[in-house]
């Protein structure tokens, strides 16, 4: 069965950095676009960044540009998100997503989420 396991969340002060990691199993990793999403208190889940399977092309939400970096390791079957200059409004549960890129509307899998709290 498919599993996406996130790690690396925690409490950090404003201006600090965190690195999130998502390890995937039970799927052919290179068939999947990988991404990070987040859901803040009382908010909807929103895109943070994605990285394509074959080209490794990246896409970032405006709030993430210049502060966050996504990359993937197809050998280790993981996708990481380096977050810098964190702000209180980055506080959210961060979710890893795997999207089957072989077809439009391909199956999507989610991790269980990892909490990131940015506070003095």
Short mmCIF file of N, CA and C in Angstrom, two decimals:
data_model
loop_
_atom_site.label_atom_id
_atom_site.label_comp_id
_atom_site.label_asym_id
_atom_site.label_seq_id
_atom_site.Cartn_x
_atom_site.Cartn_y
_atom_site.Cartn_z
N UNK A 1 0.84 -1.18 0.00
CA UNK A 1 0.00 0.00 0.00
C UNK A 1 0.89 1.23 0.00
N UNK A 2 0.34 2.31 -0.53
CA UNK A 2 1.12 3.54 -0.65
C UNK A 2 1.20 4.22 0.71
N UNK A 3 2.41 4.66 1.03
CA UNK A 3 2.63 5.44 2.26
C UNK A 3 3.51 6.63 1.95
N UNK A 4 3.07 7.77 2.44
CA UNK A 4 3.87 8.99 2.41
C UNK A 4 4.06 9.42 3.86
N UNK A 5 5.30 9.48 4.29
CA UNK A 5 5.58 9.78 5.69
C UNK A 5 6.40 11.05 5.77
N UNK A 6 5.79 12.07 6.38
CA UNK A 6 6.49 13.36 6.53
C UNK A 6 7.24 13.41 7.85
N UNK A 7 8.28 14.19 7.86
CA UNK A 7 9.03 14.44 9.09
C UNK A 7 9.68 15.81 8.99
N UNK A 8 10.14 16.31 10.15
CA UNK A 8 10.90 17.55 10.15
C UNK A 8 10.16 18.77 10.65
N UNK A 9 8.88 18.62 10.95
CA UNK A 9 8.15 19.77 11.47
C UNK A 9 8.57 20.09 12.90
N UNK A 10 8.07 21.22 13.39
CA UNK A 10 8.40 21.60 14.76
C UNK A 10 8.14 23.07 15.00
N UNK A 11 8.68 23.53 16.09
CA UNK A 11 8.54 24.93 16.50
C UNK A 11 9.82 25.68 16.13
N UNK A 12 9.64 26.82 15.49
CA UNK A 12 10.79 27.62 15.09
C UNK A 12 10.45 29.09 15.27
N UNK A 13 11.44 29.89 15.55
CA UNK A 13 11.23 31.32 15.71
C UNK A 13 11.13 32.00 14.35
N UNK A 14 10.46 33.14 14.30
CA UNK A 14 10.41 33.90 13.05
C UNK A 14 11.82 34.18 12.53
N UNK A 15 11.98 34.01 11.23
CA UNK A 15 13.29 34.17 10.62
C UNK A 15 14.10 32.89 10.55
N UNK A 16 13.62 31.88 11.23
CA UNK A 16 14.34 30.62 11.27
C UNK A 16 14.08 29.74 10.06
N UNK A 17 14.67 28.56 10.08
CA UNK A 17 14.56 27.61 8.96
C UNK A 17 14.15 26.24 9.45
N UNK A 18 13.51 25.51 8.58
CA UNK A 18 13.16 24.12 8.81
C UNK A 18 13.26 23.37 7.50
N UNK A 19 13.57 22.09 7.61
CA UNK A 19 13.57 21.23 6.44
C UNK A 19 12.60 20.09 6.67
N UNK A 20 11.62 19.99 5.79
CA UNK A 20 10.66 18.91 5.84
C UNK A 20 11.09 17.83 4.85
N UNK A 21 10.79 16.60 5.21
CA UNK A 21 11.12 15.48 4.34
C UNK A 21 9.91 14.56 4.24
N UNK A 22 9.72 13.98 3.06
CA UNK A 22 8.63 13.04 2.82
C UNK A 22 9.21 11.81 2.15
N UNK A 23 9.04 10.67 2.80
CA UNK A 23 9.51 9.41 2.24
C UNK A 23 8.32 8.64 1.68
N UNK A 24 8.48 8.12 0.47
CA UNK A 24 7.40 7.42 -0.20
C UNK A 24 7.71 5.94 -0.33
N UNK A 25 6.66 5.13 -0.22
CA UNK A 25 6.79 3.70 -0.43
C UNK A 25 5.50 3.19 -1.03
N UNK A 26 5.58 2.03 -1.68
CA UNK A 26 4.39 1.41 -2.24
C UNK A 26 3.96 1.97 -3.58
N UNK A 27 4.80 2.78 -4.20
CA UNK A 27 4.48 3.31 -5.52
C UNK A 27 5.76 3.45 -6.34
N UNK A 28 5.58 3.56 -7.66
CA UNK A 28 6.72 3.80 -8.54
C UNK A 28 7.00 5.29 -8.51
N UNK A 29 7.97 5.67 -7.70
CA UNK A 29 8.17 7.08 -7.37
C UNK A 29 8.33 7.95 -8.60
N UNK A 30 9.00 7.45 -9.60
CA UNK A 30 9.28 8.26 -10.78
C UNK A 30 8.07 8.44 -11.69
N UNK A 31 6.94 7.84 -11.35
CA UNK A 31 5.69 8.07 -12.08
C UNK A 31 4.87 9.20 -11.47
N UNK A 32 5.38 9.79 -10.40
CA UNK A 32 4.58 10.72 -9.63
C UNK A 32 5.20 12.11 -9.54
N UNK A 33 4.34 13.09 -9.80
CA UNK A 33 4.68 14.44 -9.41
C UNK A 33 4.54 14.52 -7.90
N UNK A 34 5.49 15.16 -7.23
CA UNK A 34 5.45 15.28 -5.78
C UNK A 34 5.22 16.73 -5.40
N UNK A 35 4.59 16.91 -4.26
CA UNK A 35 4.32 18.27 -3.85
C UNK A 35 4.15 18.40 -2.35
N UNK A 36 4.21 19.64 -1.91
CA UNK A 36 3.92 20.00 -0.52
C UNK A 36 2.76 20.98 -0.52
N UNK A 37 1.82 20.73 0.37
CA UNK A 37 0.68 21.60 0.59
C UNK A 37 0.64 21.93 2.07
N UNK A 38 -0.17 22.92 2.41
CA UNK A 38 -0.29 23.24 3.83
C UNK A 38 -1.71 23.70 4.14
N UNK A 39 -2.06 23.55 5.40
CA UNK A 39 -3.37 23.98 5.87
C UNK A 39 -3.18 24.67 7.20
N UNK A 40 -3.43 25.97 7.20
CA UNK A 40 -3.30 26.75 8.41
C UNK A 40 -4.55 26.69 9.26
N UNK A 41 -4.49 27.22 10.47
CA UNK A 41 -5.65 27.19 11.37
C UNK A 41 -6.86 27.84 10.73
N UNK A 42 -7.92 27.10 10.60
CA UNK A 42 -9.15 27.64 10.03
C UNK A 42 -9.11 27.88 8.54
N UNK A 43 -8.04 27.47 7.89
CA UNK A 43 -7.91 27.74 6.46
C UNK A 43 -8.08 26.50 5.61
N UNK A 44 -8.03 26.72 4.30
CA UNK A 44 -8.11 25.60 3.38
C UNK A 44 -6.70 25.11 3.04
N UNK A 45 -6.63 23.89 2.56
CA UNK A 45 -5.36 23.36 2.13
C UNK A 45 -4.90 24.09 0.87
N UNK A 46 -3.65 24.50 0.85
CA UNK A 46 -3.15 25.26 -0.28
C UNK A 46 -1.80 24.72 -0.75
N UNK A 47 -1.54 24.97 -2.02
CA UNK A 47 -0.30 24.54 -2.62
C UNK A 47 0.87 25.33 -2.04
N UNK A 48 1.96 24.62 -1.76
CA UNK A 48 3.21 25.27 -1.39
C UNK A 48 4.18 25.18 -2.58
N UNK A 49 4.44 23.95 -3.02
CA UNK A 49 5.37 23.74 -4.12
C UNK A 49 5.17 22.34 -4.69
N UNK A 50 5.47 22.19 -5.98
CA UNK A 50 5.45 20.88 -6.61
C UNK A 50 6.72 20.70 -7.42
N UNK A 51 7.03 19.43 -7.67
CA UNK A 51 8.18 19.10 -8.51
C UNK A 51 7.78 17.94 -9.40
N UNK A 52 7.98 18.10 -10.70
CA UNK A 52 7.56 17.09 -11.65
C UNK A 52 8.45 15.86 -11.59
N UNK A 53 7.94 14.77 -12.15
CA UNK A 53 8.65 13.52 -12.08
C UNK A 53 9.82 13.47 -13.04
N UNK A 54 9.60 13.62 -14.33
CA UNK A 54 10.67 13.43 -15.30
C UNK A 54 11.58 14.64 -15.41
N UNK A 55 11.00 15.82 -15.53
CA UNK A 55 11.80 17.03 -15.76
C UNK A 55 12.33 17.66 -14.47
N UNK A 56 11.73 17.28 -13.35
CA UNK A 56 12.02 17.92 -12.06
C UNK A 56 11.73 19.43 -12.11
N UNK A 57 10.85 19.82 -13.00
CA UNK A 57 10.42 21.21 -13.03
C UNK A 57 9.67 21.54 -11.75
N UNK A 58 9.94 22.70 -11.19
CA UNK A 58 9.32 23.09 -9.93
C UNK A 58 8.31 24.21 -10.13
N UNK A 59 7.37 24.25 -9.21
CA UNK A 59 6.36 25.30 -9.21
C UNK A 59 6.12 25.72 -7.77
N UNK A 60 6.09 27.02 -7.52
CA UNK A 60 5.95 27.52 -6.15
C UNK A 60 4.78 28.47 -6.04
N UNK A 61 4.11 28.42 -4.89
CA UNK A 61 3.15 29.46 -4.56
C UNK A 61 3.91 30.77 -4.39
N UNK A 62 3.23 31.88 -4.60
CA UNK A 62 3.90 33.17 -4.50
C UNK A 62 4.56 33.37 -3.14
N UNK A 63 3.90 32.93 -2.08
CA UNK A 63 4.45 33.15 -0.74
C UNK A 63 5.72 32.34 -0.50
N UNK A 64 5.92 31.30 -1.31
CA UNK A 64 7.06 30.41 -1.13
C UNK A 64 8.28 30.82 -1.97
N UNK A 65 8.05 31.59 -3.00
CA UNK A 65 9.14 31.96 -3.91
C UNK A 65 10.21 32.73 -3.16
N UNK A 66 11.44 32.31 -3.32
CA UNK A 66 12.55 32.98 -2.68
C UNK A 66 12.84 32.55 -1.26
N UNK A 67 11.91 31.82 -0.67
CA UNK A 67 12.11 31.37 0.72
C UNK A 67 12.13 29.85 0.85
N UNK A 68 11.39 29.17 0.00
CA UNK A 68 11.27 27.72 0.09
C UNK A 68 11.90 27.10 -1.15
N UNK A 69 12.48 25.90 -0.95
CA UNK A 69 13.03 25.14 -2.07
C UNK A 69 12.59 23.69 -1.96
N UNK A 70 12.07 23.17 -3.06
CA UNK A 70 11.65 21.78 -3.11
C UNK A 70 12.61 21.01 -3.99
N UNK A 71 12.93 19.81 -3.58
CA UNK A 71 13.70 18.93 -4.45
C UNK A 71 13.37 17.49 -4.14
N UNK A 72 13.72 16.62 -5.04
CA UNK A 72 13.41 15.20 -4.88
C UNK A 72 14.64 14.36 -5.16
N UNK A 73 14.66 13.23 -4.51
CA UNK A 73 15.71 12.24 -4.71
C UNK A 73 15.02 10.97 -5.17
N UNK A 74 15.12 10.67 -6.45
CA UNK A 74 14.40 9.52 -7.00
C UNK A 74 15.00 8.19 -6.56
N UNK A 75 16.24 8.21 -6.15
CA UNK A 75 16.86 6.98 -5.64
C UNK A 75 16.37 6.70 -4.22
N UNK A 76 16.40 7.73 -3.39
CA UNK A 76 15.94 7.59 -2.00
C UNK A 76 14.42 7.62 -1.89
N UNK A 77 13.72 7.99 -2.99
CA UNK A 77 12.26 8.05 -3.01
C UNK A 77 11.74 9.03 -1.96
N UNK A 78 12.28 10.21 -1.99
CA UNK A 78 11.82 11.22 -1.06
C UNK A 78 11.81 12.60 -1.70
N UNK A 79 11.02 13.45 -1.10
CA UNK A 79 10.94 14.84 -1.53
C UNK A 79 11.08 15.72 -0.30
N UNK A 80 11.94 16.71 -0.39
CA UNK A 80 12.21 17.59 0.73
C UNK A 80 11.75 19.01 0.42
N UNK A 81 11.49 19.73 1.50
CA UNK A 81 11.14 21.14 1.38
C UNK A 81 11.98 21.91 2.39
N UNK A 82 12.88 22.72 1.88
CA UNK A 82 13.69 23.59 2.74
C UNK A 82 12.97 24.92 2.86
N UNK A 83 12.70 25.32 4.08
CA UNK A 83 11.98 26.56 4.33
C UNK A 83 12.88 27.52 5.11
N UNK A 84 13.02 28.72 4.62
CA UNK A 84 13.87 29.72 5.27
C UNK A 84 13.07 30.99 5.50
N UNK A 85 13.64 31.84 6.39
CA UNK A 85 12.99 33.11 6.71
C UNK A 85 11.51 32.89 7.03
N UNK A 86 11.27 31.95 7.91
CA UNK A 86 9.88 31.59 8.23
C UNK A 86 9.18 32.71 8.97
N UNK A 87 7.88 32.82 8.71
CA UNK A 87 7.04 33.86 9.29
C UNK A 87 5.91 33.21 10.07
N UNK A 88 5.33 33.92 11.03
CA UNK A 88 4.21 33.35 11.78
C UNK A 88 3.08 32.85 10.87
N UNK A 89 2.86 33.49 9.76
CA UNK A 89 1.78 33.07 8.86
C UNK A 89 2.12 31.78 8.11
N UNK A 90 3.34 31.28 8.27
CA UNK A 90 3.68 29.97 7.72
C UNK A 90 3.25 28.83 8.63
N UNK A 91 2.76 29.18 9.80
CA UNK A 91 2.27 28.16 10.72
C UNK A 91 1.13 27.38 10.09
N UNK A 92 1.30 26.07 10.02
CA UNK A 92 0.31 25.21 9.35
C UNK A 92 0.72 23.76 9.52
N UNK A 93 -0.20 22.89 9.17
CA UNK A 93 0.15 21.49 8.97
C UNK A 93 0.58 21.34 7.51
N UNK A 94 1.74 20.78 7.30
CA UNK A 94 2.29 20.61 5.96
C UNK A 94 2.11 19.16 5.52
N UNK A 95 1.56 19.01 4.33
CA UNK A 95 1.24 17.69 3.80
C UNK A 95 2.05 17.40 2.53
N UNK A 96 2.50 16.19 2.44
CA UNK A 96 3.15 15.70 1.24
C UNK A 96 2.08 15.10 0.31
N UNK A 97 2.21 15.36 -0.97
CA UNK A 97 1.28 14.81 -1.95
C UNK A 97 2.05 14.12 -3.07
N UNK A 98 1.51 12.99 -3.51
CA UNK A 98 2.02 12.30 -4.70
C UNK A 98 0.88 12.23 -5.71
N UNK A 99 1.14 12.71 -6.93
CA UNK A 99 0.11 12.72 -7.98
C UNK A 99 0.62 11.92 -9.17
N UNK A 100 -0.13 10.90 -9.54
CA UNK A 100 0.24 10.07 -10.68
C UNK A 100 0.20 10.94 -11.94
N UNK A 101 1.34 11.07 -12.59
CA UNK A 101 1.43 11.98 -13.73
C UNK A 101 1.21 11.28 -15.06
N UNK A 102 0.87 10.00 -15.02
CA UNK A 102 0.74 9.26 -16.28
C UNK A 102 -0.57 9.56 -17.00
N UNK A 103 -1.51 10.17 -16.31
CA UNK A 103 -2.79 10.48 -16.93
C UNK A 103 -3.40 11.69 -16.26
N UNK A 104 -4.21 12.41 -17.02
CA UNK A 104 -4.93 13.53 -16.45
C UNK A 104 -5.88 12.99 -15.37
N UNK A 105 -5.89 13.65 -14.24
CA UNK A 105 -6.75 13.19 -13.15
C UNK A 105 -6.24 11.93 -12.49
N UNK A 106 -4.93 11.74 -12.53
CA UNK A 106 -4.35 10.56 -11.92
C UNK A 106 -4.55 10.52 -10.42
N UNK A 107 -4.39 9.35 -9.87
CA UNK A 107 -4.63 9.17 -8.45
C UNK A 107 -3.70 10.04 -7.62
N UNK A 108 -4.21 10.50 -6.50
CA UNK A 108 -3.46 11.37 -5.59
C UNK A 108 -3.39 10.71 -4.22
N UNK A 109 -2.22 10.75 -3.65
CA UNK A 109 -2.01 10.24 -2.30
C UNK A 109 -1.51 11.37 -1.42
N UNK A 110 -1.86 11.27 -0.13
CA UNK A 110 -1.47 12.28 0.85
C UNK A 110 -0.78 11.62 2.04
N UNK A 111 0.15 12.36 2.61
CA UNK A 111 0.72 11.96 3.88
C UNK A 111 -0.18 12.41 5.02
N UNK A 112 0.26 12.10 6.24
CA UNK A 112 -0.57 12.41 7.40
C UNK A 112 -0.37 13.83 7.90
N UNK A 113 0.68 14.49 7.41
CA UNK A 113 0.94 15.87 7.77
C UNK A 113 1.94 16.01 8.90
N UNK A 114 2.62 17.14 8.90
CA UNK A 114 3.56 17.46 9.98
C UNK A 114 3.35 18.93 10.35
N UNK A 115 3.29 19.18 11.64
CA UNK A 115 2.98 20.52 12.12
C UNK A 115 4.22 21.41 12.10
N UNK A 116 4.06 22.60 11.54
CA UNK A 116 5.08 23.64 11.60
C UNK A 116 4.49 24.83 12.33
N UNK A 117 5.16 25.25 13.38
CA UNK A 117 4.71 26.40 14.15
C UNK A 117 5.83 27.43 14.19
N UNK A 118 5.50 28.63 13.75
CA UNK A 118 6.47 29.72 13.75
C UNK A 118 6.02 30.74 14.78
N UNK A 119 6.78 30.85 15.84
CA UNK A 119 6.38 31.70 16.96
C UNK A 119 7.61 32.12 17.74
N UNK A 120 7.57 33.34 18.31
CA UNK A 120 8.73 33.79 19.11
C UNK A 120 8.93 32.91 20.33
#
